[in-house]
Amino acid sequence: MDEATLVDLIKGTLEDWRKFFEDPLKYARLIKQVVCGFDPEARVILFGSAAKGLLKPSSDIDVLVVTSLAEDLHSRVKLRIKVKEALGHVTPIELHVVTPREFQEWYSRFLDVYVEV
C-alpha cells in the first residue's frame, strides 16, 4: 500500500476545504443554526477576508458568535464543540465565541466589513 506524502495530505485537505471557500455564508448559517439551538438571541457574524470577498487558499474564514452563554467557560467550550461536530473538526473556520461585552469592547472597534447572519 502506498503511503501518502505530506503534500498529498495537504492537497486532500485543501480539496475538502474547497466547499467552505466556495460558500462561506452557507457555513456561517449552519453555525447560526447550531448556536441558536442553545441561545436564540445569539448573533453570528462573518468577517475578515470572507466578508470582503478576498478569500485565498491560505485564508481562514472568520466567524464571530456573540452570546451571553460565553460568560461561562464551560458553555463557551461546549458551544465550540457542538459547532465543530456540525462542521467537522478540521476546517478553515476560525470560530470566535465572545460575550456581548467582549464584542463591544474589542471586535466592534475593527469590524469594518462584515455580514451578520
PDB file of C-alpha atoms in Angstrom:
ATOM      1  CA  MET A   1       0.000   0.000   0.000  1.00  0.00           C
ATOM      2  CA  ASP A   2       1.313   3.444  -0.920  1.00  0.00           C
ATOM      3  CA  GLU A   3       1.874   5.867   1.898  1.00  0.00           C
ATOM      4  CA  ALA A   4       0.529   9.374   1.494  1.00  0.00           C
ATOM      5  CA  THR A   5       3.091  12.126   1.497  1.00  0.00           C
ATOM      6  CA  LEU A   6       2.661  15.363   3.385  1.00  0.00           C
ATOM      7  CA  VAL A   7       1.951  17.087   0.079  1.00  0.00           C
ATOM      8  CA  ASP A   8      -0.803  14.546  -0.657  1.00  0.00           C
ATOM      9  CA  LEU A   9      -2.363  15.185   2.750  1.00  0.00           C
ATOM     10  CA  ILE A  10      -2.254  18.952   2.256  1.00  0.00           C
ATOM     11  CA  LYS A  11      -3.795  18.643  -1.211  1.00  0.00           C
ATOM     12  CA  GLY A  12      -6.561  16.463   0.222  1.00  0.00           C
ATOM     13  CA  THR A  13      -7.260  18.945   2.993  1.00  0.00           C
ATOM     14  CA  LEU A  14      -7.440  21.836   0.534  1.00  0.00           C
ATOM     15  CA  GLU A  15      -9.846  19.853  -1.644  1.00  0.00           C
ATOM     16  CA  ASP A  16     -12.014  19.127   1.421  1.00  0.00           C
ATOM     17  CA  TRP A  17     -11.949  22.827   2.311  1.00  0.00           C
ATOM     18  CA  ARG A  18     -12.985  23.958  -1.167  1.00  0.00           C
ATOM     19  CA  LYS A  19     -16.681  23.785  -0.214  1.00  0.00           C
ATOM     20  CA  PHE A  20     -16.105  26.245   2.634  1.00  0.00           C
ATOM     21  CA  PHE A  21     -14.329  28.724   0.364  1.00  0.00           C
ATOM     22  CA  GLU A  22     -16.981  28.445  -2.356  1.00  0.00           C
ATOM     23  CA  ASP A  23     -19.809  29.434   0.004  1.00  0.00           C
ATOM     24  CA  PRO A  24     -18.635  30.669   3.418  1.00  0.00           C
ATOM     25  CA  LEU A  25     -22.032  32.204   4.136  1.00  0.00           C
ATOM     26  CA  LYS A  26     -23.638  28.751   3.904  1.00  0.00           C
ATOM     27  CA  TYR A  27     -21.398  27.542   6.721  1.00  0.00           C
ATOM     28  CA  ALA A  28     -21.958  30.702   8.769  1.00  0.00           C
ATOM     29  CA  ARG A  29     -25.689  29.952   8.500  1.00  0.00           C
ATOM     30  CA  LEU A  30     -25.068  26.392   9.680  1.00  0.00           C
ATOM     31  CA  ILE A  31     -23.159  27.786  12.653  1.00  0.00           C
ATOM     32  CA  LYS A  32     -26.092  30.111  13.368  1.00  0.00           C
ATOM     33  CA  GLN A  33     -28.454  27.132  13.318  1.00  0.00           C
ATOM     34  CA  VAL A  34     -26.318  25.223  15.827  1.00  0.00           C
ATOM     35  CA  VAL A  35     -25.762  28.230  18.080  1.00  0.00           C
ATOM     36  CA  CYS A  36     -29.432  29.255  18.116  1.00  0.00           C
ATOM     37  CA  GLY A  37     -30.256  25.804  19.451  1.00  0.00           C
ATOM     38  CA  PHE A  38     -28.526  26.960  22.641  1.00  0.00           C
ATOM     39  CA  ASP A  39     -29.162  30.708  22.519  1.00  0.00           C
ATOM     40  CA  PRO A  40     -31.847  32.009  20.145  1.00  0.00           C
ATOM     41  CA  GLU A  41     -30.621  35.571  20.785  1.00  0.00           C
ATOM     42  CA  ALA A  42     -27.041  34.845  19.668  1.00  0.00           C
ATOM     43  CA  ARG A  43     -25.521  36.836  16.834  1.00  0.00           C
ATOM     44  CA  VAL A  44     -23.349  35.214  14.165  1.00  0.00           C
ATOM     45  CA  ILE A  45     -21.093  37.423  12.081  1.00  0.00           C
ATOM     46  CA  LEU A  46     -18.910  36.537   9.103  1.00  0.00           C
ATOM     47  CA  PHE A  47     -15.946  38.901   8.912  1.00  0.00           C
ATOM     48  CA  GLY A  48     -12.413  39.201   7.590  1.00  0.00           C
ATOM     49  CA  SER A  49     -11.385  38.169   4.100  1.00  0.00           C
ATOM     50  CA  ALA A  50     -14.542  36.063   3.616  1.00  0.00           C
ATOM     51  CA  ALA A  51     -16.806  39.066   4.202  1.00  0.00           C
ATOM     52  CA  LYS A  52     -14.616  41.205   1.952  1.00  0.00           C
ATOM     53  CA  GLY A  53     -14.656  38.633  -0.867  1.00  0.00           C
ATOM     54  CA  LEU A  54     -10.876  38.255  -0.673  1.00  0.00           C
ATOM     55  CA  LEU A  55     -10.508  34.590   0.291  1.00  0.00           C
ATOM     56  CA  LYS A  56      -7.444  32.736  -0.943  1.00  0.00           C
ATOM     57  CA  PRO A  57      -6.216  29.186  -0.233  1.00  0.00           C
ATOM     58  CA  SER A  58      -4.141  30.338   2.745  1.00  0.00           C
ATOM     59  CA  SER A  59      -7.077  32.206   4.321  1.00  0.00           C
ATOM     60  CA  ASP A  60      -9.138  31.178   7.260  1.00  0.00           C
ATOM     61  CA  ILE A  61     -12.829  32.001   7.459  1.00  0.00           C
ATOM     62  CA  ASP A  62     -13.568  34.163  10.482  1.00  0.00           C
ATOM     63  CA  VAL A  63     -16.937  33.639  12.142  1.00  0.00           C
ATOM     64  CA  LEU A  64     -17.855  35.513  15.297  1.00  0.00           C
ATOM     65  CA  VAL A  65     -20.506  34.230  17.705  1.00  0.00           C
ATOM     66  CA  VAL A  66     -21.785  36.796  20.190  1.00  0.00           C
ATOM     67  CA  THR A  67     -23.687  35.158  23.029  1.00  0.00           C
ATOM     68  CA  SER A  68     -24.241  35.669  26.729  1.00  0.00           C
ATOM     69  CA  LEU A  69     -23.505  31.941  27.105  1.00  0.00           C
ATOM     70  CA  ALA A  70     -19.840  32.815  26.603  1.00  0.00           C
ATOM     71  CA  GLU A  71     -19.837  34.273  30.134  1.00  0.00           C
ATOM     72  CA  ASP A  72     -19.434  30.691  31.372  1.00  0.00           C
ATOM     73  CA  LEU A  73     -16.255  28.931  30.192  1.00  0.00           C
ATOM     74  CA  HIS A  74     -17.928  25.506  30.156  1.00  0.00           C
ATOM     75  CA  SER A  75     -20.766  26.803  27.967  1.00  0.00           C
ATOM     76  CA  ARG A  76     -18.303  28.582  25.670  1.00  0.00           C
ATOM     77  CA  VAL A  77     -16.326  25.380  25.151  1.00  0.00           C
ATOM     78  CA  LYS A  78     -19.475  23.274  24.729  1.00  0.00           C
ATOM     79  CA  LEU A  79     -20.728  25.632  22.035  1.00  0.00           C
ATOM     80  CA  ARG A  80     -17.407  25.406  20.174  1.00  0.00           C
ATOM     81  CA  ILE A  81     -17.541  21.604  20.355  1.00  0.00           C
ATOM     82  CA  LYS A  82     -21.105  21.479  19.002  1.00  0.00           C
ATOM     83  CA  VAL A  83     -20.145  23.718  16.075  1.00  0.00           C
ATOM     84  CA  LYS A  84     -17.083  21.558  15.336  1.00  0.00           C
ATOM     85  CA  GLU A  85     -19.268  18.447  15.396  1.00  0.00           C
ATOM     86  CA  ALA A  86     -21.616  20.039  12.851  1.00  0.00           C
ATOM     87  CA  LEU A  87     -18.877  21.317  10.525  1.00  0.00           C
ATOM     88  CA  GLY A  88     -16.144  18.761  11.015  1.00  0.00           C
ATOM     89  CA  HIS A  89     -13.173  19.029  13.320  1.00  0.00           C
ATOM     90  CA  VAL A  90     -10.638  20.183  10.729  1.00  0.00           C
ATOM     91  CA  THR A  91     -11.986  23.146   8.776  1.00  0.00           C
ATOM     92  CA  PRO A  92     -10.768  26.571   7.674  1.00  0.00           C
ATOM     93  CA  ILE A  93     -13.314  28.157  10.030  1.00  0.00           C
ATOM     94  CA  GLU A  94     -11.775  30.321  12.755  1.00  0.00           C
ATOM     95  CA  LEU A  95     -14.551  30.433  15.334  1.00  0.00           C
ATOM     96  CA  HIS A  96     -14.577  33.340  17.780  1.00  0.00           C
ATOM     97  CA  VAL A  97     -17.056  32.923  20.653  1.00  0.00           C
ATOM     98  CA  VAL A  98     -17.443  36.073  22.738  1.00  0.00           C
ATOM     99  CA  THR A  99     -19.757  37.794  25.181  1.00  0.00           C
ATOM    100  CA  PRO A 100     -21.715  40.884  24.164  1.00  0.00           C
ATOM    101  CA  ARG A 101     -19.333  42.926  26.317  1.00  0.00           C
ATOM    102  CA  GLU A 102     -16.253  41.456  24.605  1.00  0.00           C
ATOM    103  CA  PHE A 103     -17.868  42.260  21.282  1.00  0.00           C
ATOM    104  CA  GLN A 104     -18.489  45.888  22.258  1.00  0.00           C
ATOM    105  CA  GLU A 105     -15.083  46.403  23.849  1.00  0.00           C
ATOM    106  CA  TRP A 106     -12.968  44.713  21.189  1.00  0.00           C
ATOM    107  CA  TYR A 107     -14.484  43.386  17.972  1.00  0.00           C
ATOM    108  CA  SER A 108     -16.778  46.329  17.251  1.00  0.00           C
ATOM    109  CA  ARG A 109     -13.671  48.540  17.067  1.00  0.00           C
ATOM    110  CA  PHE A 110     -12.201  46.913  13.987  1.00  0.00           C
ATOM    111  CA  LEU A 111     -15.049  45.201  12.127  1.00  0.00           C
ATOM    112  CA  ASP A 112     -15.242  47.401   9.061  1.00  0.00           C
ATOM    113  CA  VAL A 113     -16.779  44.879   6.658  1.00  0.00           C
ATOM    114  CA  TYR A 114     -18.933  42.048   7.946  1.00  0.00           C
ATOM    115  CA  VAL A 115     -22.079  40.066   7.236  1.00  0.00           C
ATOM    116  CA  GLU A 116     -24.455  39.353  10.080  1.00  0.00           C
ATOM    117  CA  VAL A 117     -26.229  36.065   9.510  1.00  0.00           C
TER     118      VAL A 117
END
